[in-house]
Structure formats: structure tokens, C-alpha cells
PDB file of C-alpha atoms in Angstrom:
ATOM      1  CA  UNK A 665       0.000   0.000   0.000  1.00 58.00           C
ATOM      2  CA  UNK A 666       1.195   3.440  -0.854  1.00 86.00           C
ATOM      3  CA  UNK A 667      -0.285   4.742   2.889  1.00 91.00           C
ATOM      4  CA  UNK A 668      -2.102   7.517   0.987  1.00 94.00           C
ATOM      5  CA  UNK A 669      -4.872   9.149   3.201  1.00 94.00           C
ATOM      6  CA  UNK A 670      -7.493  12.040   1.833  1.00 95.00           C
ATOM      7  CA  UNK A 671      -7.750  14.969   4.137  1.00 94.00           C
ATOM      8  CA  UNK A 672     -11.568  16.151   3.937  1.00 93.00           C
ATOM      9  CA  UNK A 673     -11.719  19.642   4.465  1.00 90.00           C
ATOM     10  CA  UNK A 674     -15.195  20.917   3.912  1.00 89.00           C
ATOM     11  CA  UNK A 675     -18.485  19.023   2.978  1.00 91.00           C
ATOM     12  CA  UNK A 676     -21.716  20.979   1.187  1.00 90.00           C
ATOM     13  CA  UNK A 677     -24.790  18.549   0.401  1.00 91.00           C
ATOM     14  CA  UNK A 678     -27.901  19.944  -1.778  1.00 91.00           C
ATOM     15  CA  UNK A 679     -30.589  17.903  -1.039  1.00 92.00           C
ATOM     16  CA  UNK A 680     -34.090  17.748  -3.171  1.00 92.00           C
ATOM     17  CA  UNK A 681     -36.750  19.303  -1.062  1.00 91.00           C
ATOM     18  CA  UNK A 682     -38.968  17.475   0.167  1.00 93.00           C
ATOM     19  CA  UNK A 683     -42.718  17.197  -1.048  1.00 92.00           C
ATOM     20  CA  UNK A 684     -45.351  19.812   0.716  1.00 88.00           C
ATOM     21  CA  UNK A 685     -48.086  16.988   1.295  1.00 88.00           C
ATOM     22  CA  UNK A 686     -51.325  18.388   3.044  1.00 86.00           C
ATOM     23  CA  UNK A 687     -51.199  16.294   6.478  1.00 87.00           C
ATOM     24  CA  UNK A 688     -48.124  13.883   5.851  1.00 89.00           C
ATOM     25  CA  UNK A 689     -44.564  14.402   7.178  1.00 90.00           C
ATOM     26  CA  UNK A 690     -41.906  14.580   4.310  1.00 93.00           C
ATOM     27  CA  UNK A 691     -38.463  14.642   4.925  1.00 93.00           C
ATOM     28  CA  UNK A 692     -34.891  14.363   2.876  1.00 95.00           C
ATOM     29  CA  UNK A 693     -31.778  12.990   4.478  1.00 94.00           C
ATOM     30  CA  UNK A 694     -28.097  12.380   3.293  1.00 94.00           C
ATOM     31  CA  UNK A 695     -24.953  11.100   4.939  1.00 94.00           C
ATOM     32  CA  UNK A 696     -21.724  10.933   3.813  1.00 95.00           C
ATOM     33  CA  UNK A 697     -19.677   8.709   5.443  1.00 94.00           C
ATOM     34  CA  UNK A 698     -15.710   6.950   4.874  1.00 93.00           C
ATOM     35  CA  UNK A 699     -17.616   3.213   5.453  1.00 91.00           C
ATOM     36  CA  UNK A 700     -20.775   2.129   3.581  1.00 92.00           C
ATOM     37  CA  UNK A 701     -23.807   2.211   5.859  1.00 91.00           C
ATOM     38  CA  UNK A 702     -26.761  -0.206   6.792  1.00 91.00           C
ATOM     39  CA  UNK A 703     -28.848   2.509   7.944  1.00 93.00           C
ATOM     40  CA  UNK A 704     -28.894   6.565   7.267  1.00 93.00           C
ATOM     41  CA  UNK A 705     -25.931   7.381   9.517  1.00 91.00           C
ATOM     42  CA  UNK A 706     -26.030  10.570  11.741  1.00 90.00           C
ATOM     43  CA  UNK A 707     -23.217  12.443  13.293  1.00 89.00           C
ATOM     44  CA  UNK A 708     -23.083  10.433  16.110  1.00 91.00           C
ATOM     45  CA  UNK A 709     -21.301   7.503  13.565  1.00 91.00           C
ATOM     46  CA  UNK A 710     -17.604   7.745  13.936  1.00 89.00           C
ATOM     47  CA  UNK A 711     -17.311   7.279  10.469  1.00 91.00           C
ATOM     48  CA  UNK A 712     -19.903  10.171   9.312  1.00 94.00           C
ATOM     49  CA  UNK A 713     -18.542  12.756   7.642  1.00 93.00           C
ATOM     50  CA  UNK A 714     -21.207  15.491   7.148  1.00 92.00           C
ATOM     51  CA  UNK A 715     -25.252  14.793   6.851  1.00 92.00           C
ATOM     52  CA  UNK A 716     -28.047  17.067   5.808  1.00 91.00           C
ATOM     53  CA  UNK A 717     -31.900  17.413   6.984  1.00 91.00           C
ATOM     54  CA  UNK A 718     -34.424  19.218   5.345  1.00 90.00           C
ATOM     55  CA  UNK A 719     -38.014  18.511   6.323  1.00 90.00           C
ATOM     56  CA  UNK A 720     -41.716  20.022   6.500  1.00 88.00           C
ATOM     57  CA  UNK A 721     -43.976  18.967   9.040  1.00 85.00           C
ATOM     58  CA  UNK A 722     -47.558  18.816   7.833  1.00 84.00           C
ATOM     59  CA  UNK A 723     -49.221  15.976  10.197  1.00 79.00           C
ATOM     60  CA  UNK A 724     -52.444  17.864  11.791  1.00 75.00           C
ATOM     61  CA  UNK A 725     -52.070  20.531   9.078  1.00 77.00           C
ATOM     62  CA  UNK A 726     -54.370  20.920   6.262  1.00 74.00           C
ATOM     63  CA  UNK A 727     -52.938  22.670   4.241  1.00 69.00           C
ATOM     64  CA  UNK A 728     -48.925  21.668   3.546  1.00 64.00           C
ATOM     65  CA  UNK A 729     -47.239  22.394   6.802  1.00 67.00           C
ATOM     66  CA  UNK A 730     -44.314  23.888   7.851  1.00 73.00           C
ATOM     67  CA  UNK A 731     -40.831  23.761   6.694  1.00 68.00           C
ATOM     68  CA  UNK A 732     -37.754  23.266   8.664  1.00 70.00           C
ATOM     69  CA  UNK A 733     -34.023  23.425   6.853  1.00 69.00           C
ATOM     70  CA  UNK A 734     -31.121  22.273   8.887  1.00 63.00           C
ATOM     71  CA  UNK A 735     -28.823  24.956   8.352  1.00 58.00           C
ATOM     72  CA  UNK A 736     -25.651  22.962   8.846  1.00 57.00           C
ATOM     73  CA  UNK A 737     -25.878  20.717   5.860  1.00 51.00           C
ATOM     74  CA  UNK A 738     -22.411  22.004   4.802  1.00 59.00           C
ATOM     75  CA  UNK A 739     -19.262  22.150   7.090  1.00 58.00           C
ATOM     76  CA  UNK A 740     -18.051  25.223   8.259  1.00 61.00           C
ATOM     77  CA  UNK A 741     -15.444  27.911   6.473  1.00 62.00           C
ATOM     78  CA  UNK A 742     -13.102  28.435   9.760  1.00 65.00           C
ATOM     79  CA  UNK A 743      -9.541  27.912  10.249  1.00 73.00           C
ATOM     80  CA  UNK A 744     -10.337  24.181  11.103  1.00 75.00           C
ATOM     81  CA  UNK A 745      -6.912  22.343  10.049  1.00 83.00           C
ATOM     82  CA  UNK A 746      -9.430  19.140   8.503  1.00 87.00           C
ATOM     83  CA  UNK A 747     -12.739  17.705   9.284  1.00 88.00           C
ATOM     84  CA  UNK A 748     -11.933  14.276   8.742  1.00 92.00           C
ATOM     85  CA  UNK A 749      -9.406  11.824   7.107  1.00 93.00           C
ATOM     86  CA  UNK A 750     -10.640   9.486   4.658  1.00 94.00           C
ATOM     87  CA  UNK A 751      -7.867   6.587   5.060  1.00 92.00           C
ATOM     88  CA  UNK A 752      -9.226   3.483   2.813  1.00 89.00           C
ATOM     89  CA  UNK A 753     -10.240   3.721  -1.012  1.00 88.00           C
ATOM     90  CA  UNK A 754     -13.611   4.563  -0.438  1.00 90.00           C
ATOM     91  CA  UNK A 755     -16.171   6.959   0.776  1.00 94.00           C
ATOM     92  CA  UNK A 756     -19.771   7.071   0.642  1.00 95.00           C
ATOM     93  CA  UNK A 757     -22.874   9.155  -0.193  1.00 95.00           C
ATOM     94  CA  UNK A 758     -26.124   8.122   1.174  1.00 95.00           C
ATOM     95  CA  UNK A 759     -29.874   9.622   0.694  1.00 96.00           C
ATOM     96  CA  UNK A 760     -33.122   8.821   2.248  1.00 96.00           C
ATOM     97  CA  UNK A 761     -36.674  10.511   1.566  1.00 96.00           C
ATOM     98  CA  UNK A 762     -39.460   9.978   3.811  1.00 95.00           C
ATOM     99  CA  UNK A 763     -43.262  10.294   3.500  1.00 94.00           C
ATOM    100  CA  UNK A 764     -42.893  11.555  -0.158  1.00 95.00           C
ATOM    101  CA  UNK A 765     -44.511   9.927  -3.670  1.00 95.00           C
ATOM    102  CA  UNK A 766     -41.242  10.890  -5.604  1.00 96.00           C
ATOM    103  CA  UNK A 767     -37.542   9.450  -5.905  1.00 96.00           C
ATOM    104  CA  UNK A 768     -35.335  11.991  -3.877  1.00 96.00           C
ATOM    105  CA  UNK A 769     -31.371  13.026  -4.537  1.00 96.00           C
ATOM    106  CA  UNK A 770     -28.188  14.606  -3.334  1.00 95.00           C
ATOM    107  CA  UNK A 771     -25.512  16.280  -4.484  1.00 94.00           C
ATOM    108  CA  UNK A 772     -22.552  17.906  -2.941  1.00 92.00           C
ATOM    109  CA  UNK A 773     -19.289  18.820  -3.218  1.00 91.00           C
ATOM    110  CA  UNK A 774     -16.103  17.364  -0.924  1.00 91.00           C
ATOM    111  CA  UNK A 775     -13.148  19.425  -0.865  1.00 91.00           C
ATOM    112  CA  UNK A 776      -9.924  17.835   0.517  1.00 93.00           C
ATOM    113  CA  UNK A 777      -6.230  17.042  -0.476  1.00 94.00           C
ATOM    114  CA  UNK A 778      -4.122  13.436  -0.639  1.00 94.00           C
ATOM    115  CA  UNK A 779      -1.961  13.113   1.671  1.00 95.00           C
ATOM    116  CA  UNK A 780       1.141  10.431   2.464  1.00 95.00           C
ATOM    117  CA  UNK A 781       1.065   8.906   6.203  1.00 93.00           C
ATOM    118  CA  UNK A 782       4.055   7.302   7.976  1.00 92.00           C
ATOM    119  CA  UNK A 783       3.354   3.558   8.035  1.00 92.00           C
ATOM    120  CA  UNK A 784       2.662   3.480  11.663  1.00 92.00           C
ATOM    121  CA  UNK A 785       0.299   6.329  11.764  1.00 92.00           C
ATOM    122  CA  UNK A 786      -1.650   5.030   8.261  1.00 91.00           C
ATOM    123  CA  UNK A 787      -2.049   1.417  10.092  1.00 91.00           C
ATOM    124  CA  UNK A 788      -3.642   3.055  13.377  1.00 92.00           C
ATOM    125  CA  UNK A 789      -6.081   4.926  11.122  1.00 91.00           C
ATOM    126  CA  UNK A 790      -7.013   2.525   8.350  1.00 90.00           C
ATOM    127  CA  UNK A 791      -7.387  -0.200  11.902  1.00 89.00           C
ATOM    128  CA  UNK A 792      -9.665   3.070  13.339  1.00 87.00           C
ATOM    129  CA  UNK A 793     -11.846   3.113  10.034  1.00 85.00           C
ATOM    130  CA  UNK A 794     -12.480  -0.393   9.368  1.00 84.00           C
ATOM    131  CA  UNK A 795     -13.070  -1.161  13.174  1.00 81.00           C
ATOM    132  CA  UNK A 796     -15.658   1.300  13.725  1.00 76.00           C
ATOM    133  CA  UNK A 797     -17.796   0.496  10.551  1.00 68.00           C
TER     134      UNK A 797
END
């Protein structure tokens, strides 16, 4: 192996809004993430990256409800040295719509740089990522 890492440095996501749906709850989620998922991941995932929520809340409602936007759905521009470090050959994009009659998507941009790890230190991380899948 060549002990190449990818330093993420910011994440945006631009999800499809969700469907205003007199009296249903429609959401749109996305993860991305440095191990393939079972499930939508959340930040709470070691191996999350970034993730993105926007939603409208309609149950009771008759008419079609009210919108909420997660207004972190990209990273933050701050002098932040990375945000994560992508150590195997892979990363992953994942998106999830809820309550709504069409397909839903995501797309983003990642912004990082490659990057060459001592042996030791590339071991310990690719052994972090794969472990905590």
C-alpha cells in the first residue's frame, strides 16, 4: 500500500426538497460517510462525515405544513486544520426521503487534499476506520 490518506476539508450537500403533502410528514436525508452504511448514519457515527436534513412537518395541518431546513448541511469555512481523514479507497454518499410519492437526490461537493502517512500512523487509522464500521 502506498499509505495515501485524503484529508476532507469541507463538505456541502444539496438535497431535493422534500414534497409539501397536506397532512403527511416529508423529509430528505443524506450522509456521507468513509464506510458504507446499513442505515442513514447521523453524526453520532464515527465514520460520518457530514449529513443534511431538510423537512416540512404537515401531520395535523391541512394545508402543507411547515418547513424546517437544517442549516448545517455544509461544514463550516473556519480555520479548522481538517474535518476528517478518509484513510481506505472509499467513501460514501447516502440519501433517504421519507413520507414523499417521488424518488429523492443529493448532491454535494467534498473538498480535501491526498496526503502520504508514515506507516505506523496510516495502520492506526485505516485499523480506526475499518473497526468502527
Amino acid at each position: 500500500l502506498n499509505n495515501e490518506i485524503f484529508v476532507v476539508l469541507a463538505v456541502d450537500l444539496d438535497l431535493s426538497e422534500p414534497e409539501a403533502i397536506a397532512g403527511v410528514d416529508t423529509a430528505v436525508r443524506s450522509a456521507v460517510s468513509a464506510t458504507s452504511l446499513t442505515a442513514m448514519g447521523s453524526l453520532d457515527l464515527t465514520n460520518v462525515i457530514a449529513t443534511g436534513k431538510e423537512m416540512i412537518r404537515a401531520a395535523g395541518f391541512v394545508d402543507g405544513g411547515v418547513a424546517f431546513s437544517r442549516a448545517a448541511n455544509s461544514t463550516v469555512a473556519t480555520d479548522v486544520d481538517y474535518i476528517a481523514l478518509i484513510s481506505t479507497n472509499n467513501f460514501f454518499c447516502s440519501v433517504q426521503g421519507t413520507g414523499n410519492t417521488a424518488a429523492k437526490a443529493v448532491t454535494g461537493r467534498l473538498w480535501g487534499y491526498r496526503a502520504r502517512a508514515d506507516a505506523t500512523t496510516y495502520a492506526a487509522l485505516v485499523q480506526s476506520e475499518v473497526l468502527s464500521a
